[in-house]
Short mmCIF file of N, CA and C in Angstrom, two decimals:
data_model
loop_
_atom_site.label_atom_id
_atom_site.label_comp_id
_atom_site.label_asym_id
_atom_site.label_seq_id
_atom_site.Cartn_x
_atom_site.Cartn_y
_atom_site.Cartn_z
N UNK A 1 0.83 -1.17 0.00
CA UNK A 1 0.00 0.00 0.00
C UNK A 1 0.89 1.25 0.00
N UNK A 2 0.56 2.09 -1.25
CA UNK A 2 1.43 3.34 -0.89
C UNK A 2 0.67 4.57 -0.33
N UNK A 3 1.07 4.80 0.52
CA UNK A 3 0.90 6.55 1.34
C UNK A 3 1.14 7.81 0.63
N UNK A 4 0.94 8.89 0.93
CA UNK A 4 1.43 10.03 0.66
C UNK A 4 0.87 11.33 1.36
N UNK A 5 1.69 11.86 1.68
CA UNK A 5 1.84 13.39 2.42
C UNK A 5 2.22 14.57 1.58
N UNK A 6 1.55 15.49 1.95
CA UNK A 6 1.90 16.63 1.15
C UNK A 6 2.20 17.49 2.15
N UNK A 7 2.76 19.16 1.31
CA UNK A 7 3.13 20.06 2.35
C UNK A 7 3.44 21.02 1.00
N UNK A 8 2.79 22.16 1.63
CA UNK A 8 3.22 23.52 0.58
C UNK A 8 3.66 24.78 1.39
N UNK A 9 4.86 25.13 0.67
CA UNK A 9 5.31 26.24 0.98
C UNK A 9 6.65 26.99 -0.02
N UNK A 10 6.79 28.24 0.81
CA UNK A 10 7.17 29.40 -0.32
C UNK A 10 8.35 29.02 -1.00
N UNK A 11 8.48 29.13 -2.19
CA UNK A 11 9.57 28.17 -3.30
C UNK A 11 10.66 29.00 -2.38
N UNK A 12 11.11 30.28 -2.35
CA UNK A 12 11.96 30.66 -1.51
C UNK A 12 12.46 30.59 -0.69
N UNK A 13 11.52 29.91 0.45
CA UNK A 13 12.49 29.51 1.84
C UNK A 13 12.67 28.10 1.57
N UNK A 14 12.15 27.52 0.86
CA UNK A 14 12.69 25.65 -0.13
C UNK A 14 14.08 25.67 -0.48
N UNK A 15 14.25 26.90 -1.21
CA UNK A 15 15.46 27.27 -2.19
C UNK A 15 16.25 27.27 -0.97
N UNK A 16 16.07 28.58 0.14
CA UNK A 16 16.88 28.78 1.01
C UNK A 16 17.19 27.80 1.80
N UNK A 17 16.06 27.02 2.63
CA UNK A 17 17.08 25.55 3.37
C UNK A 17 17.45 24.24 2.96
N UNK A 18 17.52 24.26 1.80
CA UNK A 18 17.87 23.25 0.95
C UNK A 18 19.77 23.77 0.46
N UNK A 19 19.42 25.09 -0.21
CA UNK A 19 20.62 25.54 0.19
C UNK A 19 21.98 25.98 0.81
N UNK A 20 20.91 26.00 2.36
CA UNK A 20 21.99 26.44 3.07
C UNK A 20 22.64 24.66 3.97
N UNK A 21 21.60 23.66 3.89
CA UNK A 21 22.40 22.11 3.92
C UNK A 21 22.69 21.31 2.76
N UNK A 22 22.37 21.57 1.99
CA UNK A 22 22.87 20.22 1.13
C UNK A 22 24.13 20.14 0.84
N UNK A 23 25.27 21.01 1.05
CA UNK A 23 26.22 20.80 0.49
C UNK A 23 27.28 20.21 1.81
N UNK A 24 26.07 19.57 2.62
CA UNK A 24 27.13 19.16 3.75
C UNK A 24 26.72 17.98 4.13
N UNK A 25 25.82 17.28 3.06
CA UNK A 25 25.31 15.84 2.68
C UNK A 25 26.79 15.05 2.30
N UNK A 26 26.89 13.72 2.76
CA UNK A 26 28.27 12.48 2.17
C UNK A 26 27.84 12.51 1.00
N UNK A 27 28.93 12.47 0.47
CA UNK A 27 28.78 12.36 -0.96
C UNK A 27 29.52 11.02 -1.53
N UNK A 28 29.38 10.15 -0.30
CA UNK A 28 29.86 8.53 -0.62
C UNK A 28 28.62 7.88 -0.71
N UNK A 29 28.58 6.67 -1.00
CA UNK A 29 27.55 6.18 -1.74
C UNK A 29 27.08 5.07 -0.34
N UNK A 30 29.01 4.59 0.57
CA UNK A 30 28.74 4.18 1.48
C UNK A 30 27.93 4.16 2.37
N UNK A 31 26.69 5.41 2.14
CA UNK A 31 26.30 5.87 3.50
C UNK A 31 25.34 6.56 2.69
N UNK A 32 24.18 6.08 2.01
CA UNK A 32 23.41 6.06 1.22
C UNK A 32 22.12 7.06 2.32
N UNK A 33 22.07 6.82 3.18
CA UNK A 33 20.89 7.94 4.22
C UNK A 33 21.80 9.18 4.24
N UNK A 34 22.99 9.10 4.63
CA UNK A 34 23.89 10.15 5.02
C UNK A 34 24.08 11.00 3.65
N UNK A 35 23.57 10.20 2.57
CA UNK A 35 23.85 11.03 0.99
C UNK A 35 22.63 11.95 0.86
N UNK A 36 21.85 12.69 1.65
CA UNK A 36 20.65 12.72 1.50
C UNK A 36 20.32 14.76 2.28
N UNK A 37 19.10 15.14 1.60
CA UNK A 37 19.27 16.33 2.89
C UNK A 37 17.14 15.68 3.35
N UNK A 38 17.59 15.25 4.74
CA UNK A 38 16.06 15.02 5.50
C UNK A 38 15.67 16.37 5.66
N UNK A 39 13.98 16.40 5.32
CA UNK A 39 13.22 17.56 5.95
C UNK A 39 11.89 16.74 6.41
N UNK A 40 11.85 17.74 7.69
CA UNK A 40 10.83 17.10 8.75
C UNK A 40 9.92 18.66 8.84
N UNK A 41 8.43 18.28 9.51
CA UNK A 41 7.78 19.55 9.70
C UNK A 41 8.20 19.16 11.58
N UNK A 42 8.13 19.80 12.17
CA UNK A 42 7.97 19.90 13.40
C UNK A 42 8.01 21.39 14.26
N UNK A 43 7.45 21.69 15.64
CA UNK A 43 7.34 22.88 16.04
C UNK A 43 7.09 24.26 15.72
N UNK A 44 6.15 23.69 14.14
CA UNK A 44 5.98 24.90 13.79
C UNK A 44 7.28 25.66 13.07
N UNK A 45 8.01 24.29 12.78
CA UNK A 45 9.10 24.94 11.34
C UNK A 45 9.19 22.96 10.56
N UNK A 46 9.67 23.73 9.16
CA UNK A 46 9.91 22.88 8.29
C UNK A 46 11.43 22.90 7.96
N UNK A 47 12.22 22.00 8.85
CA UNK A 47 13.63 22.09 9.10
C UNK A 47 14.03 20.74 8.43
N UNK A 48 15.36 21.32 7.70
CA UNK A 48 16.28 20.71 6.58
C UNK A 48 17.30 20.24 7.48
N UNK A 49 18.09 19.11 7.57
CA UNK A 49 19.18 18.70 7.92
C UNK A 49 19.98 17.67 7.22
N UNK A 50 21.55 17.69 7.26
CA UNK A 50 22.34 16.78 6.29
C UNK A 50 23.51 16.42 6.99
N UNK A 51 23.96 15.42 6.90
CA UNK A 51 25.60 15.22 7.57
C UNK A 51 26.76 14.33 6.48
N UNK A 52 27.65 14.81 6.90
CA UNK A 52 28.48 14.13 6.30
C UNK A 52 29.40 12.98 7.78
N UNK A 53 28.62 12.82 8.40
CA UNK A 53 29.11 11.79 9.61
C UNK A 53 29.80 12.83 10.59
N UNK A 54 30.41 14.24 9.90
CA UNK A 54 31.64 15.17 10.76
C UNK A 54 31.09 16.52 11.16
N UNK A 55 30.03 17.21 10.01
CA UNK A 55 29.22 17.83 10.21
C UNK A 55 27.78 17.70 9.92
N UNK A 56 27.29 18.39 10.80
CA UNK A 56 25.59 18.95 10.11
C UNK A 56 25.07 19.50 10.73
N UNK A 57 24.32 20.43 8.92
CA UNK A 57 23.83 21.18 8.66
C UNK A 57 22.41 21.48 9.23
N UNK A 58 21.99 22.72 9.52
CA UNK A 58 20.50 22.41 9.52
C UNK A 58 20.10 23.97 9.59
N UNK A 59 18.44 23.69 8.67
CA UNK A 59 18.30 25.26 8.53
C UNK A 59 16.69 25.19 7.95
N UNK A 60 15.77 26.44 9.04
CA UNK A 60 14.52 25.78 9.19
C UNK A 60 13.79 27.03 8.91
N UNK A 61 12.61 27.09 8.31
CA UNK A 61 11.72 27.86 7.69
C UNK A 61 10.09 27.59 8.42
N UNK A 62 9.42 29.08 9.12
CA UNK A 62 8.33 28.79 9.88
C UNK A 62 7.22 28.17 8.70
N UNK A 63 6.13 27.55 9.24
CA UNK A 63 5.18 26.82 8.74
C UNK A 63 4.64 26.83 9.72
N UNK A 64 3.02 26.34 8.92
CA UNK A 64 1.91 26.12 9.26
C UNK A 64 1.46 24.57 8.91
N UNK A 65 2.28 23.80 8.62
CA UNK A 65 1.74 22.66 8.35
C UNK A 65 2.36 21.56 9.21
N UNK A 66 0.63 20.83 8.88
CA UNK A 66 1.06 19.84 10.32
C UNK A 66 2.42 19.01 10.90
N UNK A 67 2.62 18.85 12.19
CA UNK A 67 3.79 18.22 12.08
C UNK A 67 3.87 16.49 11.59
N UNK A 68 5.20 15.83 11.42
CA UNK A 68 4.74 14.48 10.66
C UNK A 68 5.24 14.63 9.41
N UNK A 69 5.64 15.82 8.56
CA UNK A 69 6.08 15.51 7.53
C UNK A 69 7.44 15.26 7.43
N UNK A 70 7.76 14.17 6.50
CA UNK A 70 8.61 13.38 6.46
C UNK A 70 9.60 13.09 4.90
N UNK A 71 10.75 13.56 4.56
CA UNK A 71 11.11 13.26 3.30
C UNK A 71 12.82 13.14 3.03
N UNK A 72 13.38 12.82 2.19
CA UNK A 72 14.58 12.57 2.08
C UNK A 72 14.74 12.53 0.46
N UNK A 73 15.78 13.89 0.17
CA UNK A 73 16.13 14.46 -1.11
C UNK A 73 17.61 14.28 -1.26
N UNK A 74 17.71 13.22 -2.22
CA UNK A 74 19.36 12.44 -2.80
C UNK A 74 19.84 14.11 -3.19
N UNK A 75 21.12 14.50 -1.94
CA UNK A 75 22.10 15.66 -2.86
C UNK A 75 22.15 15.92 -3.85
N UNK A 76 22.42 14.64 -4.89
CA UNK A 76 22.59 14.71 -6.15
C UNK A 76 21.52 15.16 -7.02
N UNK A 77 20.42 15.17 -6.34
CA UNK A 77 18.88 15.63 -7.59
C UNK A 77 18.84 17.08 -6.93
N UNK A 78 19.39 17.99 -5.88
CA UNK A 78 19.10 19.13 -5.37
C UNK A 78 19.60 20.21 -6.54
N UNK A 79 20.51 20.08 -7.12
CA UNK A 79 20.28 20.95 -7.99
C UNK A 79 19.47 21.65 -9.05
N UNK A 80 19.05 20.55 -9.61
CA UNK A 80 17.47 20.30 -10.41
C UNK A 80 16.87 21.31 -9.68
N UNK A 81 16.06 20.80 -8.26
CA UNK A 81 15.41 20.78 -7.61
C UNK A 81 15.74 22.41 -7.42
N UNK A 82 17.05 22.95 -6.95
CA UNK A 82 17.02 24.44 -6.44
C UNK A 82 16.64 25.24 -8.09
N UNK A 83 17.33 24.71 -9.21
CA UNK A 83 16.64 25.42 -10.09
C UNK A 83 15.18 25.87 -10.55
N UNK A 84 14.85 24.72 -10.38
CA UNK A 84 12.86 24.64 -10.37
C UNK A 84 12.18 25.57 -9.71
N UNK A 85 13.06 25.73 -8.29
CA UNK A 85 12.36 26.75 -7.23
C UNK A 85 13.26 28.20 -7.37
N UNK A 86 14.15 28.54 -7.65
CA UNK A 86 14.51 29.81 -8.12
C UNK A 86 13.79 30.11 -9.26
N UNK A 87 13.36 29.64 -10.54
CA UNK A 87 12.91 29.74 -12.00
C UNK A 87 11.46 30.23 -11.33
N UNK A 88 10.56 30.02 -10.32
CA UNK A 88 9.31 29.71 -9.77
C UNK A 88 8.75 30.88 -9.58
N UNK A 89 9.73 32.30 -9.30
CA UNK A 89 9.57 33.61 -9.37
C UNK A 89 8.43 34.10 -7.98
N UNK A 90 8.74 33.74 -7.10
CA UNK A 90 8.32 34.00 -5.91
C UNK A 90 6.88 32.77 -5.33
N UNK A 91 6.68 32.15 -6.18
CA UNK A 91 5.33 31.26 -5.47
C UNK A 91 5.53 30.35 -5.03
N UNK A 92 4.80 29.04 -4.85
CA UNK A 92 4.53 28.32 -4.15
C UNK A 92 5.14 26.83 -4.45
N UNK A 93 5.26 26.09 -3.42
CA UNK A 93 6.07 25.13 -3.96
C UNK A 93 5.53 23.93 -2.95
N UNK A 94 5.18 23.03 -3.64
CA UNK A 94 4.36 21.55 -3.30
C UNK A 94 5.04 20.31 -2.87
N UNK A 95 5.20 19.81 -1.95
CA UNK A 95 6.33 18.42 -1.89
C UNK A 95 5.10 17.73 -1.53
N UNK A 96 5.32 16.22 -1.98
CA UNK A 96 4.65 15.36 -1.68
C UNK A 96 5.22 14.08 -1.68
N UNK A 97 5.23 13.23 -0.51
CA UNK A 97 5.87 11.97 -0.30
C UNK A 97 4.90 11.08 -0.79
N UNK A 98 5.30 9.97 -1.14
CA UNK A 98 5.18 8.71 -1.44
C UNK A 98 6.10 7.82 -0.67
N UNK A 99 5.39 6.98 0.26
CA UNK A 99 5.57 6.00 1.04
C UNK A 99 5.16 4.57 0.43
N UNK A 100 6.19 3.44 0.45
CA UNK A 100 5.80 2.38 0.14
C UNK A 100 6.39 1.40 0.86
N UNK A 101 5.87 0.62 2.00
CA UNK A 101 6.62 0.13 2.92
C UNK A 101 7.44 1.14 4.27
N UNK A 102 8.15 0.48 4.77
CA UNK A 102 8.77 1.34 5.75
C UNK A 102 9.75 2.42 5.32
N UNK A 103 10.62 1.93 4.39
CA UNK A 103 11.76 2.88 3.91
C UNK A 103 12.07 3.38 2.66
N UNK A 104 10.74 3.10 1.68
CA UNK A 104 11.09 3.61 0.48
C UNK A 104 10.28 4.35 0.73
N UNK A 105 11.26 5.75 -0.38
CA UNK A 105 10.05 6.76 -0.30
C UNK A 105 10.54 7.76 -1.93
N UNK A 106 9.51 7.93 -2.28
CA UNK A 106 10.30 9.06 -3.53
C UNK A 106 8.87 10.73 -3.04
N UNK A 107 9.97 11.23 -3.36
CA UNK A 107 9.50 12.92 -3.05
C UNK A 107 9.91 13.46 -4.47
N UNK A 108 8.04 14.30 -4.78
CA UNK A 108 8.12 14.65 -5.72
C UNK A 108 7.42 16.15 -5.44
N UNK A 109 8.35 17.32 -6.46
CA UNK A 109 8.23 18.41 -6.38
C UNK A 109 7.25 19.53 -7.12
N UNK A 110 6.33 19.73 -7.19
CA UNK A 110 5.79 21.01 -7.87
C UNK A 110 5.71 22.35 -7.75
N UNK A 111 6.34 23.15 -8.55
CA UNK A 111 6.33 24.50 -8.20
C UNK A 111 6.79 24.92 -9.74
N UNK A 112 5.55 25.88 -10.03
CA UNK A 112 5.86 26.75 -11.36
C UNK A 112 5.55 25.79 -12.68
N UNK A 113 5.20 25.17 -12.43
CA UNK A 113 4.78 23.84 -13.99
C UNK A 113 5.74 23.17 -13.52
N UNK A 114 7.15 23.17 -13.34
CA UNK A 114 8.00 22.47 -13.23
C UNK A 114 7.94 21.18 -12.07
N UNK A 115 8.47 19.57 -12.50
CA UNK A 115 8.04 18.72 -11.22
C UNK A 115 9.68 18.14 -11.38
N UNK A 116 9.87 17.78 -10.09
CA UNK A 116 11.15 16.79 -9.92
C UNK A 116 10.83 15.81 -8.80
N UNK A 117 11.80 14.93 -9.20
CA UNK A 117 11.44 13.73 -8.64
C UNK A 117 12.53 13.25 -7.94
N UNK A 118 12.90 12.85 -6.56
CA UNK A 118 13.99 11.59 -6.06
C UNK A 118 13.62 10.89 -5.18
N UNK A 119 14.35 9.64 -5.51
CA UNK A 119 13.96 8.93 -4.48
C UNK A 119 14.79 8.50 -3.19
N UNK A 120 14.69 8.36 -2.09
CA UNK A 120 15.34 7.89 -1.40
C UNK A 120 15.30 6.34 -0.18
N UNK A 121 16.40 6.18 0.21
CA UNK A 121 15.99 5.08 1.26
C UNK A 121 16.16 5.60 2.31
N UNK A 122 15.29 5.65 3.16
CA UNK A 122 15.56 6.58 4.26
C UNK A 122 15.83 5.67 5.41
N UNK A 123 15.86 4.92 5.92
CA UNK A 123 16.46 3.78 7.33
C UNK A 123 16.32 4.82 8.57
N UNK A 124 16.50 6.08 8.61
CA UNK A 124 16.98 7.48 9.17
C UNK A 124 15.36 7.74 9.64
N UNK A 125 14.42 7.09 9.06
CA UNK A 125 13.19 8.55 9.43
C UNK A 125 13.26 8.87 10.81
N UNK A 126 13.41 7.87 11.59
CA UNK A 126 12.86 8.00 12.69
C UNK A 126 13.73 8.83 13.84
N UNK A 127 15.00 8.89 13.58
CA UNK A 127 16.09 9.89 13.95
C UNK A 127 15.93 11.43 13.42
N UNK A 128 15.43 11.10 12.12
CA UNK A 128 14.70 12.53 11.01
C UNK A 128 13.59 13.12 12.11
N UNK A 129 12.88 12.28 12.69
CA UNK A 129 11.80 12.43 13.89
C UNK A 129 12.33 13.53 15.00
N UNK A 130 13.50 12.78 15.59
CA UNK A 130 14.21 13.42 16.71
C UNK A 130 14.74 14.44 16.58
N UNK A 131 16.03 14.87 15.08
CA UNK A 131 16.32 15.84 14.89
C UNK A 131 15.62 16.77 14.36
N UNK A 132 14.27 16.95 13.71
CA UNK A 132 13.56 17.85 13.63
C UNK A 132 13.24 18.44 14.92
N UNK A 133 12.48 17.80 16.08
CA UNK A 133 12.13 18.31 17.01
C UNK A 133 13.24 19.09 17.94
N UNK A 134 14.39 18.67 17.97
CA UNK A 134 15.66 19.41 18.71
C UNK A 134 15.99 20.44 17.84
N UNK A 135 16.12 20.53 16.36
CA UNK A 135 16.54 21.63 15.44
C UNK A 135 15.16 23.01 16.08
N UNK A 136 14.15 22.05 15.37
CA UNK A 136 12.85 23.29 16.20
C UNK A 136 12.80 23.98 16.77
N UNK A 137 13.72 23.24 18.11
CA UNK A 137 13.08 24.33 19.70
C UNK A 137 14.64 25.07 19.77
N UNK A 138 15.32 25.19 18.41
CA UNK A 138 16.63 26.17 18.46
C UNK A 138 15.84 27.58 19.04
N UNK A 139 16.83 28.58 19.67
CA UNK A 139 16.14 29.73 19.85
C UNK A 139 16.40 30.74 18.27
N UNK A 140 17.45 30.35 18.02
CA UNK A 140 17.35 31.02 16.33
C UNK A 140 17.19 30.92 15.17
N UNK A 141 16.90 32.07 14.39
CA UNK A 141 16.13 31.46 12.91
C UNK A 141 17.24 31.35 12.13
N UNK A 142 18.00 31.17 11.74
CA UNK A 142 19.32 30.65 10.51
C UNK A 142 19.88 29.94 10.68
N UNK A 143 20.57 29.34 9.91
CA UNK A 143 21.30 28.08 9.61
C UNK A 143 22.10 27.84 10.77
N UNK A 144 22.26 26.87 10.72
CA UNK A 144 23.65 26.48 11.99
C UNK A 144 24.69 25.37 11.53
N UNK A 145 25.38 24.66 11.96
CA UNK A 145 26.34 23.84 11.75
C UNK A 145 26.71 23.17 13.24
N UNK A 146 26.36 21.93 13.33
CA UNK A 146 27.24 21.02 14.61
C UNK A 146 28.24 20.36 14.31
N UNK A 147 29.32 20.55 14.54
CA UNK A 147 30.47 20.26 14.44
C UNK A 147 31.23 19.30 15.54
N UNK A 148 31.65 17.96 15.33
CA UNK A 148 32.17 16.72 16.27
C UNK A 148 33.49 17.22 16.44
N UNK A 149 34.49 18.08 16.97
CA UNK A 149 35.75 17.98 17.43
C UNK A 149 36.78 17.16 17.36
N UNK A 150 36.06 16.05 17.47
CA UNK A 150 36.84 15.09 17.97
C UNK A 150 37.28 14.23 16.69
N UNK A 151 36.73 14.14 15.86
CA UNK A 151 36.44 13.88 14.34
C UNK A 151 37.06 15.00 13.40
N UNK A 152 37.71 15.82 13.78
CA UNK A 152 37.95 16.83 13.13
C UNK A 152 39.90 17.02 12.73
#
């Protein structure tokens, strides 16, 4: 049985926290969740996060939509994806998951005529769960970076 969730919001702040993590997604194949930028709705933001095992990223845009949303966008299709929503000229921008089973999922994009599509394996949602809700109750609105020391 497949599922699906939707969630709309401004192609601009899409562009913006997609932007300000994806480029801190693994870009090894080893680590196929870790290749990925998760966005979760929670606390009343729709927060982006990515790691490369050493850092991550995370960077969250207020909303109104319910919490529960759930998705995972392969690095590699984000470019597509940021073009679609810059080209979009200020409106609106549609994600909608497709769930099939526990861990497949493909997220597909509408905004401006334009649609993109990736899919991911997410193994992660449920950590995607946790770090949304801790990114959330940040006291500030811009990007951040957690950084392991010790790994460094």
């Amino acid at each position: 049985m497949t599922e699906t969730t939707s969630i709309t919001v401004p192609a601009h702040a899409l562009h913006r926290i997609l932007t300000d993590t994806y480029r801190f997604a693994s870009d090894t194949e080893w680590y196929p969740s870790m290749a990925s930028v998760h966005l979760s709705t929670a606390g009343g933001y729709l927060v982006a996060h990515a790691t490369d095992r050493y850092v991550m990223a995370w960077a969250r845009h207020k909303t109104t939509a319910a919490n529960g949303f759930h998705a995972s966008i392969v690095a590699e299709d984000i470019p597509a994806w940021l073009g679609s929503l810059q080209a979009s000229d200020g409106g609106m921008a549609s994600l909608t998951v497709s769930t099939k089973g526990r861990w497949a999922k493909s997220v597909h994009l509408m905004c401006g005529g334009a649609r993109q599509v990736s899919a991911a394996y997410d193994p992660l949602a449920d950590f995607s769960d946790i770090m949304a809700e801790l990114l959330a109750s940040k006291p500030i609105d811009r990007p951040g970076l957690l950084i392991d020391p010790v790994k460094l």
